[in-house]
mmCIF file of C-alpha atoms in Angstrom:
data_model
loop_
_atom_site.group_PDB
_atom_site.id
_atom_site.type_symbol
_atom_site.label_atom_id
_atom_site.label_comp_id
_atom_site.label_asym_id
_atom_site.label_seq_id
_atom_site.Cartn_x
_atom_site.Cartn_y
_atom_site.Cartn_z
ATOM 1 C CA UNK A 1 0.000 0.000 0.000
ATOM 2 C CA UNK A 2 1.444 3.408 -0.939
ATOM 3 C CA UNK A 3 2.559 5.642 1.898
ATOM 4 C CA UNK A 4 2.754 9.483 1.958
ATOM 5 C CA UNK A 5 5.968 10.740 0.393
ATOM 6 C CA UNK A 6 9.017 11.242 2.586
ATOM 7 C CA UNK A 7 10.595 14.624 3.157
ATOM 8 C CA UNK A 8 13.512 13.557 0.943
ATOM 9 C CA UNK A 9 11.196 13.347 -2.079
ATOM 10 C CA UNK A 10 9.754 16.854 -1.699
ATOM 11 C CA UNK A 11 11.490 19.386 -3.935
ATOM 12 C CA UNK A 12 11.122 22.954 -5.172
ATOM 13 C CA UNK A 13 8.910 21.580 -7.951
ATOM 14 C CA UNK A 14 6.454 19.781 -5.658
ATOM 15 C CA UNK A 15 2.910 21.155 -5.925
ATOM 16 C CA UNK A 16 1.310 22.033 -2.603
ATOM 17 C CA UNK A 17 -2.364 21.607 -1.729
ATOM 18 C CA UNK A 18 -3.736 22.497 1.694
ATOM 19 C CA UNK A 19 -6.855 22.579 3.814
ATOM 20 C CA UNK A 20 -8.080 25.307 6.164
ATOM 21 C CA UNK A 21 -10.337 24.340 9.046
ATOM 22 C CA UNK A 22 -11.219 25.449 12.530
ATOM 23 C CA UNK A 23 -10.394 21.925 13.726
ATOM 24 C CA UNK A 24 -8.200 20.188 11.127
ATOM 25 C CA UNK A 25 -8.599 16.449 10.693
ATOM 26 C CA UNK A 26 -6.533 13.800 8.947
ATOM 27 C CA UNK A 27 -8.970 12.310 6.422
ATOM 28 C CA UNK A 28 -8.187 14.700 3.555
ATOM 29 C CA UNK A 29 -4.455 14.606 4.226
ATOM 30 C CA UNK A 30 -4.416 10.816 4.129
ATOM 31 C CA UNK A 31 -6.754 10.525 1.136
ATOM 32 C CA UNK A 32 -4.927 12.982 -1.111
ATOM 33 C CA UNK A 33 -1.377 11.942 -0.189
ATOM 34 C CA UNK A 34 -2.266 8.278 -0.694
ATOM 35 C CA UNK A 35 -3.421 8.990 -4.246
ATOM 36 C CA UNK A 36 -0.430 11.213 -5.020
ATOM 37 C CA UNK A 37 1.823 8.271 -4.111
ATOM 38 C CA UNK A 38 -0.386 5.717 -5.898
ATOM 39 C CA UNK A 39 -0.379 7.732 -9.125
ATOM 40 C CA UNK A 40 3.197 9.005 -8.925
ATOM 41 C CA UNK A 41 2.200 12.684 -8.769
ATOM 42 C CA UNK A 42 4.652 15.270 -7.427
ATOM 43 C CA UNK A 43 2.115 16.787 -5.018
ATOM 44 C CA UNK A 44 1.843 17.030 -1.246
ATOM 45 C CA UNK A 45 -1.187 17.888 0.925
ATOM 46 C CA UNK A 46 -1.085 19.474 4.400
ATOM 47 C CA UNK A 47 -3.856 20.531 6.788
ATOM 48 C CA UNK A 48 -3.787 23.927 8.532
ATOM 49 C CA UNK A 49 -5.877 26.134 10.749
ATOM 50 C CA UNK A 50 -5.688 29.933 10.836
ATOM 51 C CA UNK A 51 -6.731 32.940 12.881
ATOM 52 C CA UNK A 52 -6.347 35.232 9.854
ATOM 53 C CA UNK A 53 -8.405 33.939 6.934
ATOM 54 C CA UNK A 54 -7.613 36.863 4.617
ATOM 55 C CA UNK A 55 -3.873 36.361 5.091
ATOM 56 C CA UNK A 56 -4.210 32.601 4.572
ATOM 57 C CA UNK A 57 -6.144 33.011 1.305
ATOM 58 C CA UNK A 58 -3.665 35.681 0.237
ATOM 59 C CA UNK A 59 -0.937 33.123 0.857
ATOM 60 C CA UNK A 60 -2.716 30.579 -1.346
ATOM 61 C CA UNK A 61 -2.734 33.147 -4.156
ATOM 62 C CA UNK A 62 0.769 34.551 -3.652
ATOM 63 C CA UNK A 63 2.595 31.278 -3.017
ATOM 64 C CA UNK A 64 1.034 29.369 -5.898
ATOM 65 C CA UNK A 65 -0.698 26.818 -3.672
ATOM 66 C CA UNK A 66 -2.679 24.796 -6.187
ATOM 67 C CA UNK A 67 -5.674 23.769 -4.112
ATOM 68 C CA UNK A 68 -7.223 24.693 -0.808
ATOM 69 C CA UNK A 69 -10.007 22.765 0.905
ATOM 70 C CA UNK A 70 -12.145 24.923 3.184
ATOM 71 C CA UNK A 71 -14.098 23.699 6.217
ATOM 72 C CA UNK A 72 -16.074 25.385 8.964
ATOM 73 C CA UNK A 73 -15.966 28.169 9.977
ATOM 74 C CA UNK A 74 -14.523 29.495 6.709
ATOM 75 C CA UNK A 75 -16.944 28.207 4.037
ATOM 76 C CA UNK A 76 -18.846 31.473 3.656
ATOM 77 C CA UNK A 77 -16.335 33.936 5.094
ATOM 78 C CA UNK A 78 -13.854 33.142 2.315
ATOM 79 C CA UNK A 79 -16.193 34.134 -0.534
ATOM 80 C CA UNK A 80 -15.279 37.865 -0.711
ATOM 81 C CA UNK A 81 -11.611 36.867 -0.973
ATOM 82 C CA UNK A 82 -12.111 34.766 -4.126
ATOM 83 C CA UNK A 83 -12.336 35.638 -7.822
ATOM 84 C CA UNK A 84 -15.106 33.361 -9.112
ATOM 85 C CA UNK A 85 -17.825 31.093 -7.781
ATOM 86 C CA UNK A 86 -18.577 28.135 -10.030
ATOM 87 C CA UNK A 87 -22.207 26.923 -10.187
ATOM 88 C CA UNK A 88 -21.694 24.358 -7.402
ATOM 89 C CA UNK A 89 -20.626 27.098 -4.958
ATOM 90 C CA UNK A 90 -22.941 29.814 -6.283
ATOM 91 C CA UNK A 91 -25.958 27.507 -5.903
ATOM 92 C CA UNK A 92 -25.626 27.634 -2.129
ATOM 93 C CA UNK A 93 -23.328 30.536 -1.296
ATOM 94 C CA UNK A 94 -20.858 28.190 0.390
ATOM 95 C CA UNK A 95 -17.378 27.043 -0.617
ATOM 96 C CA UNK A 96 -15.364 23.982 0.332
ATOM 97 C CA UNK A 97 -12.789 23.884 -2.478
ATOM 98 C CA UNK A 98 -10.558 26.585 -3.991
ATOM 99 C CA UNK A 99 -8.491 26.025 -7.124
ATOM 100 C CA UNK A 100 -5.646 28.419 -7.896
ATOM 101 C CA UNK A 101 -5.069 28.929 -11.629
ATOM 102 C CA UNK A 102 -2.067 31.238 -11.880
ATOM 103 C CA UNK A 103 -3.287 33.503 -9.090
ATOM 104 C CA UNK A 104 -6.973 33.353 -10.075
ATOM 105 C CA UNK A 105 -8.946 31.717 -7.268
ATOM 106 C CA UNK A 106 -11.974 29.733 -8.416
ATOM 107 C CA UNK A 107 -14.411 28.292 -5.861
ATOM 108 C CA UNK A 108 -16.364 25.038 -5.879
ATOM 109 C CA UNK A 109 -18.519 23.043 -3.478
ATOM 110 C CA UNK A 110 -17.715 19.364 -3.849
ATOM 111 C CA UNK A 111 -20.056 18.471 -0.955
ATOM 112 C CA UNK A 112 -22.912 19.600 -3.210
ATOM 113 C CA UNK A 113 -21.480 17.623 -6.135
ATOM 114 C CA UNK A 114 -20.997 14.494 -3.997
ATOM 115 C CA UNK A 115 -24.552 14.525 -2.633
ATOM 116 C CA UNK A 116 -25.923 14.976 -6.148
ATOM 117 C CA UNK A 117 -23.937 11.936 -7.268
ATOM 118 C CA UNK A 118 -25.260 9.867 -4.365
ATOM 119 C CA UNK A 119 -28.863 10.860 -5.117
ATOM 120 C CA UNK A 120 -28.354 9.562 -8.654
ATOM 121 C CA UNK A 121 -26.364 6.486 -7.582
ATOM 122 C CA UNK A 122 -29.022 5.358 -5.107
ATOM 123 C CA UNK A 123 -31.802 6.266 -7.567
ATOM 124 C CA UNK A 124 -33.708 8.342 -5.026
ATOM 125 C CA UNK A 125 -37.099 9.345 -6.419
ATOM 126 C CA UNK A 126 -37.720 13.130 -6.466
ATOM 127 C CA UNK A 127 -41.302 12.674 -5.259
ATOM 128 C CA UNK A 128 -40.057 11.098 -1.994
ATOM 129 C CA UNK A 129 -40.978 13.162 1.094
ATOM 130 C CA UNK A 130 -37.957 13.828 3.275
ATOM 131 C CA UNK A 131 -36.811 15.544 6.460
ATOM 132 C CA UNK A 132 -33.391 17.148 6.670
ATOM 133 C CA UNK A 133 -32.076 17.949 10.154
ATOM 134 C CA UNK A 134 -29.584 20.834 10.205
ATOM 135 C CA UNK A 135 -29.116 24.411 9.014
ATOM 136 C CA UNK A 136 -25.353 24.957 8.777
ATOM 137 C CA UNK A 137 -23.011 25.155 5.796
ATOM 138 C CA UNK A 138 -23.132 21.435 5.019
ATOM 139 C CA UNK A 139 -26.924 21.445 5.380
ATOM 140 C CA UNK A 140 -27.037 24.166 2.711
ATOM 141 C CA UNK A 141 -25.076 21.942 0.326
ATOM 142 C CA UNK A 142 -27.265 18.899 0.974
ATOM 143 C CA UNK A 143 -30.558 20.800 0.778
ATOM 144 C CA UNK A 144 -29.512 22.492 -2.471
ATOM 145 C CA UNK A 145 -28.502 19.154 -3.980
ATOM 146 C CA UNK A 146 -31.934 17.716 -3.177
ATOM 147 C CA UNK A 147 -33.652 20.842 -4.509
ATOM 148 C CA UNK A 148 -31.673 20.740 -7.767
ATOM 149 C CA UNK A 149 -32.420 17.025 -8.156
ATOM 150 C CA UNK A 150 -36.121 17.913 -8.213
ATOM 151 C CA UNK A 151 -37.132 17.016 -4.640
ATOM 152 C CA UNK A 152 -40.109 19.198 -3.692
ATOM 153 C CA UNK A 153 -41.566 17.602 -0.544
ATOM 154 C CA UNK A 154 -38.956 18.501 2.047
ATOM 155 C CA UNK A 155 -38.976 19.719 5.631
ATOM 156 C CA UNK A 156 -35.955 21.403 7.215
ATOM 157 C CA UNK A 157 -35.781 20.420 10.896
ATOM 158 C CA UNK A 158 -33.638 22.890 12.835
ATOM 159 C CA UNK A 159 -33.702 24.285 16.340
ATOM 160 C CA UNK A 160 -32.173 27.553 15.098
ATOM 161 C CA UNK A 161 -35.345 29.207 13.798
ATOM 162 C CA UNK A 162 -33.757 32.008 11.778
ATOM 163 C CA UNK A 163 -31.227 29.826 9.962
ATOM 164 C CA UNK A 164 -33.631 26.916 9.538
ATOM 165 C CA UNK A 165 -36.470 28.984 8.101
ATOM 166 C CA UNK A 166 -34.054 30.886 5.825
ATOM 167 C CA UNK A 167 -32.673 27.639 4.405
ATOM 168 C CA UNK A 168 -36.171 26.240 3.944
ATOM 169 C CA UNK A 169 -37.334 29.374 2.126
ATOM 170 C CA UNK A 170 -34.238 29.409 -0.085
ATOM 171 C CA UNK A 171 -34.829 25.820 -1.193
ATOM 172 C CA UNK A 172 -38.619 25.917 -1.359
ATOM 173 C CA UNK A 173 -39.184 23.689 1.665
ATOM 174 C CA UNK A 174 -40.966 24.107 4.986
ATOM 175 C CA UNK A 175 -39.310 24.489 8.377
ATOM 176 C CA UNK A 176 -40.037 22.876 11.744
ATOM 177 C CA UNK A 177 -38.100 23.176 14.999
ATOM 178 C CA UNK A 178 -38.681 19.450 15.607
ATOM 179 C CA UNK A 179 -39.844 16.575 13.443
ATOM 180 C CA UNK A 180 -43.090 16.255 15.411
ATOM 181 C CA UNK A 181 -45.543 13.769 13.918
ATOM 182 C CA UNK A 182 -44.084 13.946 10.403
ATOM 183 C CA UNK A 183 -42.835 10.508 9.327
ATOM 184 C CA UNK A 184 -41.195 10.822 5.897
ATOM 185 C CA UNK A 185 -39.762 8.042 3.769
ATOM 186 C CA UNK A 186 -36.302 9.629 3.762
ATOM 187 C CA UNK A 187 -34.389 10.958 6.789
ATOM 188 C CA UNK A 188 -31.247 13.068 6.342
ATOM 189 C CA UNK A 189 -29.014 14.110 9.234
ATOM 190 C CA UNK A 190 -26.672 17.049 8.622
ATOM 191 C CA UNK A 191 -25.856 17.903 12.240
ATOM 192 C CA UNK A 192 -23.009 16.791 14.558
ATOM 193 C CA UNK A 193 -25.398 14.464 16.405
ATOM 194 C CA UNK A 194 -23.723 11.052 16.460
ATOM 195 C CA UNK A 195 -20.246 12.399 15.677
ATOM 196 C CA UNK A 196 -17.381 10.628 17.441
ATOM 197 C CA UNK A 197 -15.947 12.695 20.258
ATOM 198 C CA UNK A 198 -18.846 15.147 20.257
ATOM 199 C CA UNK A 199 -21.207 16.042 23.063
ATOM 200 C CA UNK A 200 -24.018 14.059 21.402
ATOM 201 C CA UNK A 201 -21.969 11.131 20.117
ATOM 202 C CA UNK A 202 -24.421 8.503 21.399
ATOM 203 C CA UNK A 203 -27.649 10.249 20.426
ATOM 204 C CA UNK A 204 -29.938 9.437 17.529
ATOM 205 C CA UNK A 205 -30.487 12.362 15.173
ATOM 206 C CA UNK A 206 -34.072 11.140 14.673
ATOM 207 C CA UNK A 207 -36.309 9.209 17.055
ATOM 208 C CA UNK A 208 -36.433 5.438 16.719
ATOM 209 C CA UNK A 209 -40.037 5.398 15.503
ATOM 210 C CA UNK A 210 -39.149 7.861 12.715
ATOM 211 C CA UNK A 211 -36.381 5.489 11.638
ATOM 212 C CA UNK A 212 -38.881 2.615 11.688
ATOM 213 C CA UNK A 213 -41.221 4.506 9.354
ATOM 214 C CA UNK A 214 -38.464 5.566 6.934
ATOM 215 C CA UNK A 215 -37.327 3.635 3.882
ATOM 216 C CA UNK A 216 -33.852 5.177 3.646
ATOM 217 C CA UNK A 217 -31.634 6.951 6.176
ATOM 218 C CA UNK A 218 -28.822 9.289 5.094
ATOM 219 C CA UNK A 219 -26.339 10.436 7.758
ATOM 220 C CA UNK A 220 -23.701 12.928 6.616
ATOM 221 C CA UNK A 221 -21.588 12.386 9.763
ATOM 222 C CA UNK A 222 -18.439 10.582 8.598
ATOM 223 C CA UNK A 223 -16.891 9.627 11.942
ATOM 224 C CA UNK A 224 -17.583 7.007 13.070
ATOM 225 C CA UNK A 225 -18.362 5.190 9.836
ATOM 226 C CA UNK A 226 -21.399 3.668 11.567
ATOM 227 C CA UNK A 227 -23.131 6.360 13.600
ATOM 228 C CA UNK A 228 -25.918 5.526 16.074
ATOM 229 C CA UNK A 229 -28.419 6.589 13.391
ATOM 230 C CA UNK A 230 -26.896 4.374 10.694
ATOM 231 C CA UNK A 231 -26.664 1.494 13.164
ATOM 232 C CA UNK A 232 -30.340 1.863 14.121
ATOM 233 C CA UNK A 233 -31.377 2.061 10.472
ATOM 234 C CA UNK A 234 -29.451 -1.070 9.530
ATOM 235 C CA UNK A 235 -30.909 -2.924 12.515
ATOM 236 C CA UNK A 236 -34.372 -1.964 11.260
ATOM 237 C CA UNK A 237 -33.570 -3.230 7.762
ATOM 238 C CA UNK A 238 -33.487 0.208 6.119
ATOM 239 C CA UNK A 239 -31.351 1.328 3.193
ATOM 240 C CA UNK A 240 -28.595 3.690 4.306
ATOM 241 C CA UNK A 241 -26.194 6.261 2.871
ATOM 242 C CA UNK A 242 -23.259 6.996 5.152
ATOM 243 C CA UNK A 243 -21.181 10.090 5.735
ATOM 244 C CA UNK A 244 -18.106 8.089 4.782
ATOM 245 C CA UNK A 245 -19.498 7.913 1.234
ATOM 246 C CA UNK A 246 -19.970 11.684 1.124
ATOM 247 C CA UNK A 247 -16.471 12.343 2.507
ATOM 248 C CA UNK A 248 -14.855 10.014 -0.029
ATOM 249 C CA UNK A 249 -16.765 11.341 -3.028
ATOM 250 C CA UNK A 250 -16.205 15.004 -2.229
ATOM 251 C CA UNK A 251 -12.479 14.383 -1.610
ATOM 252 C CA UNK A 252 -12.255 12.549 -4.937
ATOM 253 C CA UNK A 253 -13.793 15.512 -6.785
ATOM 254 C CA UNK A 254 -11.320 17.831 -5.042
ATOM 255 C CA UNK A 255 -8.465 15.587 -6.128
ATOM 256 C CA UNK A 256 -9.600 15.737 -9.755
ATOM 257 C CA UNK A 257 -9.941 19.526 -9.634
ATOM 258 C CA UNK A 258 -6.447 19.935 -8.184
ATOM 259 C CA UNK A 259 -4.590 17.445 -10.395
ATOM 260 C CA UNK A 260 -6.657 16.986 -13.568
ATOM 261 C CA UNK A 261 -6.341 13.218 -12.994
ATOM 262 C CA UNK A 262 -9.282 10.936 -12.187
ATOM 263 C CA UNK A 263 -8.242 7.798 -10.283
ATOM 264 C CA UNK A 264 -9.912 4.503 -11.064
ATOM 265 C CA UNK A 265 -12.769 3.461 -8.752
ATOM 266 C CA UNK A 266 -10.460 0.849 -7.230
ATOM 267 C CA UNK A 267 -7.750 3.430 -6.495
ATOM 268 C CA UNK A 268 -10.276 5.829 -4.976
ATOM 269 C CA UNK A 269 -11.695 3.026 -2.816
ATOM 270 C CA UNK A 270 -8.237 2.105 -1.531
ATOM 271 C CA UNK A 271 -7.497 5.755 -0.702
ATOM 272 C CA UNK A 272 -10.802 6.087 1.160
ATOM 273 C CA UNK A 273 -10.200 2.873 3.113
ATOM 274 C CA UNK A 274 -6.693 4.028 4.061
ATOM 275 C CA UNK A 275 -7.949 7.458 5.156
ATOM 276 C CA UNK A 276 -10.948 6.128 7.102
ATOM 277 C CA UNK A 277 -8.998 3.356 8.834
ATOM 278 C CA UNK A 278 -6.319 5.818 9.928
ATOM 279 C CA UNK A 279 -8.948 8.275 11.122
ATOM 280 C CA UNK A 280 -10.705 5.568 13.142
ATOM 281 C CA UNK A 281 -7.394 4.567 14.757
ATOM 282 C CA UNK A 282 -6.530 8.174 15.627
ATOM 283 C CA UNK A 283 -10.002 8.829 17.057
ATOM 284 C CA UNK A 284 -9.823 5.710 19.221
ATOM 285 C CA UNK A 285 -6.373 6.702 20.487
ATOM 286 C CA UNK A 286 -7.596 10.228 21.273
ATOM 287 C CA UNK A 287 -10.659 8.928 23.133
ATOM 288 C CA UNK A 288 -8.520 6.507 25.150
ATOM 289 C CA UNK A 289 -6.093 9.283 26.088
ATOM 290 C CA UNK A 290 -8.950 11.583 27.069
ATOM 291 C CA UNK A 291 -10.354 8.935 29.413
ATOM 292 C CA UNK A 292 -7.024 8.151 31.099
#
């Protein structure tokens, strides 16, 4: 299995790609560097955080950094610092990928692209009623992908009334603070509920009886690979779409944008397995240390 390149193999000609996040993780670093090694590309990927977003984006432009992945809390704040929003970013007013073409910074949202691909891959019917829990930047990407795939019977479930109702209005859906008695065929979680290491790591994003009534459950949380919601859905015999699938697909689209090379499905699957397995190991080690 390829390993990330050693320091001895990095030269003045090596192309740098980075990520900017409030809390950097290792998935993207592992995924991209695995594929650079697998495909023999002279690239390297490194995760960063910053307290000065404008300076960081200026550095991307000035230093010729080829690609920059953007996570919370920078997905919207970076927009005034960029030169062009492509349709995937303009559709939702949120960015997760920046490509630097000779100092011209072009923005994309590969979360939106990945969710659209999954809707098509799983052949989800546009007439299916659904509930989407969440109102943050990722929720915008997911809701817009469903809207643009023709889904018209959606409810945004969000405790934050202003953000939830604004997202619902933008996408042509209704808003509710809680799911209430609504029991749709499709449940979508786009909140940190169920995320490893979080305050609500053991909670279900939707009540058990809502899961029982659903036909398919989609949880965007990528860590752990099997969240409490996904586990409950599988136990009830429901179809599921996991956050690991979203993370892998969006990272693959970033890779293609940065390098112009599309790995084979087998190569992409190996990169995702390597990145997820490493992330699981690191999370377990962190949790053990925190408990000691």
